[in-house]
């Protein structure tokens, strides 16, 4: 990935968050590491909680999926696909599958 000047990082992040790839989701239910959301998504990526500066790994198949951590701070998050190069620019704590 190219390095961006520090002055351009906020502009880049705001454009990526407004893109069609990043979607806002509501978490309806979480049991252990299984999750159910309000939208149909089939992808791997992260659930990003901006107010808590946290990103948690998730794999979704339809409205259900598996999450890397059972502890979530809120029931509203942004889904960021794994191919979007944004996590390196965000100052967040990342909980992912290992």
mmCIF file of C-alpha atoms in Angstrom:
data_model
loop_
_atom_site.group_PDB
_atom_site.id
_atom_site.type_symbol
_atom_site.label_atom_id
_atom_site.label_comp_id
_atom_site.label_asym_id
_atom_site.label_seq_id
_atom_site.Cartn_x
_atom_site.Cartn_y
_atom_site.Cartn_z
ATOM 1 C CA UNK A 1 0.000 0.000 0.000
ATOM 2 C CA UNK A 2 1.213 3.500 -0.756
ATOM 3 C CA UNK A 3 1.860 5.799 2.154
ATOM 4 C CA UNK A 4 -0.335 8.868 2.374
ATOM 5 C CA UNK A 5 0.640 12.274 3.685
ATOM 6 C CA UNK A 6 -0.818 12.807 7.144
ATOM 7 C CA UNK A 7 -2.923 15.721 5.873
ATOM 8 C CA UNK A 8 -4.703 13.464 3.344
ATOM 9 C CA UNK A 9 -5.545 10.556 5.695
ATOM 10 C CA UNK A 10 -8.804 12.029 7.041
ATOM 11 C CA UNK A 11 -10.032 12.810 3.518
ATOM 12 C CA UNK A 12 -9.201 9.273 2.366
ATOM 13 C CA UNK A 13 -10.980 7.692 5.358
ATOM 14 C CA UNK A 14 -14.113 9.805 4.905
ATOM 15 C CA UNK A 15 -14.304 8.861 1.199
ATOM 16 C CA UNK A 16 -13.874 5.164 1.974
ATOM 17 C CA UNK A 17 -16.529 5.271 4.709
ATOM 18 C CA UNK A 18 -18.930 6.888 2.224
ATOM 19 C CA UNK A 19 -18.218 4.280 -0.459
ATOM 20 C CA UNK A 20 -20.671 1.539 -1.387
ATOM 21 C CA UNK A 21 -18.329 -1.158 -0.017
ATOM 22 C CA UNK A 22 -18.619 -0.005 3.597
ATOM 23 C CA UNK A 23 -22.082 -0.703 5.008
ATOM 24 C CA UNK A 24 -23.753 0.224 8.269
ATOM 25 C CA UNK A 25 -25.229 -2.819 10.022
ATOM 26 C CA UNK A 26 -27.285 -3.477 13.128
ATOM 27 C CA UNK A 27 -26.439 -6.488 15.224
ATOM 28 C CA UNK A 28 -29.682 -8.262 16.075
ATOM 29 C CA UNK A 29 -28.338 -11.172 18.097
ATOM 30 C CA UNK A 30 -25.031 -12.554 19.305
ATOM 31 C CA UNK A 31 -24.715 -15.998 20.893
ATOM 32 C CA UNK A 32 -21.145 -16.994 21.687
ATOM 33 C CA UNK A 33 -19.266 -16.144 18.517
ATOM 34 C CA UNK A 34 -22.291 -16.494 16.200
ATOM 35 C CA UNK A 35 -23.854 -13.247 15.027
ATOM 36 C CA UNK A 36 -27.060 -12.232 13.249
ATOM 37 C CA UNK A 37 -27.346 -8.868 11.470
ATOM 38 C CA UNK A 38 -30.091 -6.929 9.694
ATOM 39 C CA UNK A 39 -28.673 -7.159 6.121
ATOM 40 C CA UNK A 40 -27.743 -9.851 3.653
ATOM 41 C CA UNK A 41 -23.936 -9.855 3.280
ATOM 42 C CA UNK A 42 -21.646 -12.616 2.064
ATOM 43 C CA UNK A 43 -18.110 -11.515 2.796
ATOM 44 C CA UNK A 44 -15.234 -11.478 5.253
ATOM 45 C CA UNK A 45 -14.059 -8.290 6.902
ATOM 46 C CA UNK A 46 -14.346 -6.252 10.061
ATOM 47 C CA UNK A 47 -17.103 -4.727 12.128
ATOM 48 C CA UNK A 48 -15.863 -1.233 12.907
ATOM 49 C CA UNK A 49 -17.128 0.589 15.992
ATOM 50 C CA UNK A 50 -15.891 4.182 15.488
ATOM 51 C CA UNK A 51 -16.832 5.621 18.890
ATOM 52 C CA UNK A 52 -14.979 2.810 20.669
ATOM 53 C CA UNK A 53 -12.031 2.696 18.228
ATOM 54 C CA UNK A 54 -12.480 -1.041 17.789
ATOM 55 C CA UNK A 55 -12.531 -3.385 14.781
ATOM 56 C CA UNK A 56 -13.577 -7.035 15.170
ATOM 57 C CA UNK A 57 -13.058 -9.699 12.497
ATOM 58 C CA UNK A 58 -16.216 -11.238 11.040
ATOM 59 C CA UNK A 59 -17.205 -13.726 8.335
ATOM 60 C CA UNK A 60 -20.778 -13.335 7.100
ATOM 61 C CA UNK A 61 -22.972 -15.622 5.021
ATOM 62 C CA UNK A 62 -26.324 -13.967 4.485
ATOM 63 C CA UNK A 63 -27.695 -12.547 7.726
ATOM 64 C CA UNK A 64 -25.620 -14.825 9.959
ATOM 65 C CA UNK A 65 -21.936 -15.208 10.582
ATOM 66 C CA UNK A 66 -19.054 -15.817 12.960
ATOM 67 C CA UNK A 67 -17.319 -13.031 14.871
ATOM 68 C CA UNK A 68 -13.809 -13.089 16.364
ATOM 69 C CA UNK A 69 -14.895 -11.786 19.769
ATOM 70 C CA UNK A 70 -18.142 -12.296 21.654
ATOM 71 C CA UNK A 71 -17.782 -8.920 23.402
ATOM 72 C CA UNK A 72 -19.146 -6.062 21.316
ATOM 73 C CA UNK A 73 -19.507 -2.504 22.611
ATOM 74 C CA UNK A 74 -22.706 -1.512 20.741
ATOM 75 C CA UNK A 75 -25.282 -3.036 18.410
ATOM 76 C CA UNK A 76 -24.519 -0.693 15.498
ATOM 77 C CA UNK A 77 -21.328 -0.964 13.449
ATOM 78 C CA UNK A 78 -19.837 -0.433 10.000
ATOM 79 C CA UNK A 79 -18.934 -3.516 7.960
ATOM 80 C CA UNK A 80 -15.599 -3.010 6.199
ATOM 81 C CA UNK A 81 -14.722 -5.733 3.636
ATOM 82 C CA UNK A 82 -11.334 -7.371 3.956
ATOM 83 C CA UNK A 83 -10.135 -5.975 0.590
ATOM 84 C CA UNK A 84 -10.617 -2.302 1.591
ATOM 85 C CA UNK A 85 -7.234 -0.959 2.772
ATOM 86 C CA UNK A 86 -8.512 1.204 5.605
ATOM 87 C CA UNK A 87 -7.569 -0.500 8.872
ATOM 88 C CA UNK A 88 -3.940 0.544 8.536
ATOM 89 C CA UNK A 89 -5.060 4.183 8.582
ATOM 90 C CA UNK A 90 -7.523 3.959 11.454
ATOM 91 C CA UNK A 91 -6.180 4.204 14.973
ATOM 92 C CA UNK A 92 -8.133 1.202 16.304
ATOM 93 C CA UNK A 93 -7.720 -1.896 18.413
ATOM 94 C CA UNK A 94 -8.159 -4.901 16.090
ATOM 95 C CA UNK A 95 -9.540 -8.232 17.328
ATOM 96 C CA UNK A 96 -9.200 -10.799 14.574
ATOM 97 C CA UNK A 97 -9.173 -14.570 14.066
ATOM 98 C CA UNK A 98 -5.833 -16.177 14.891
#
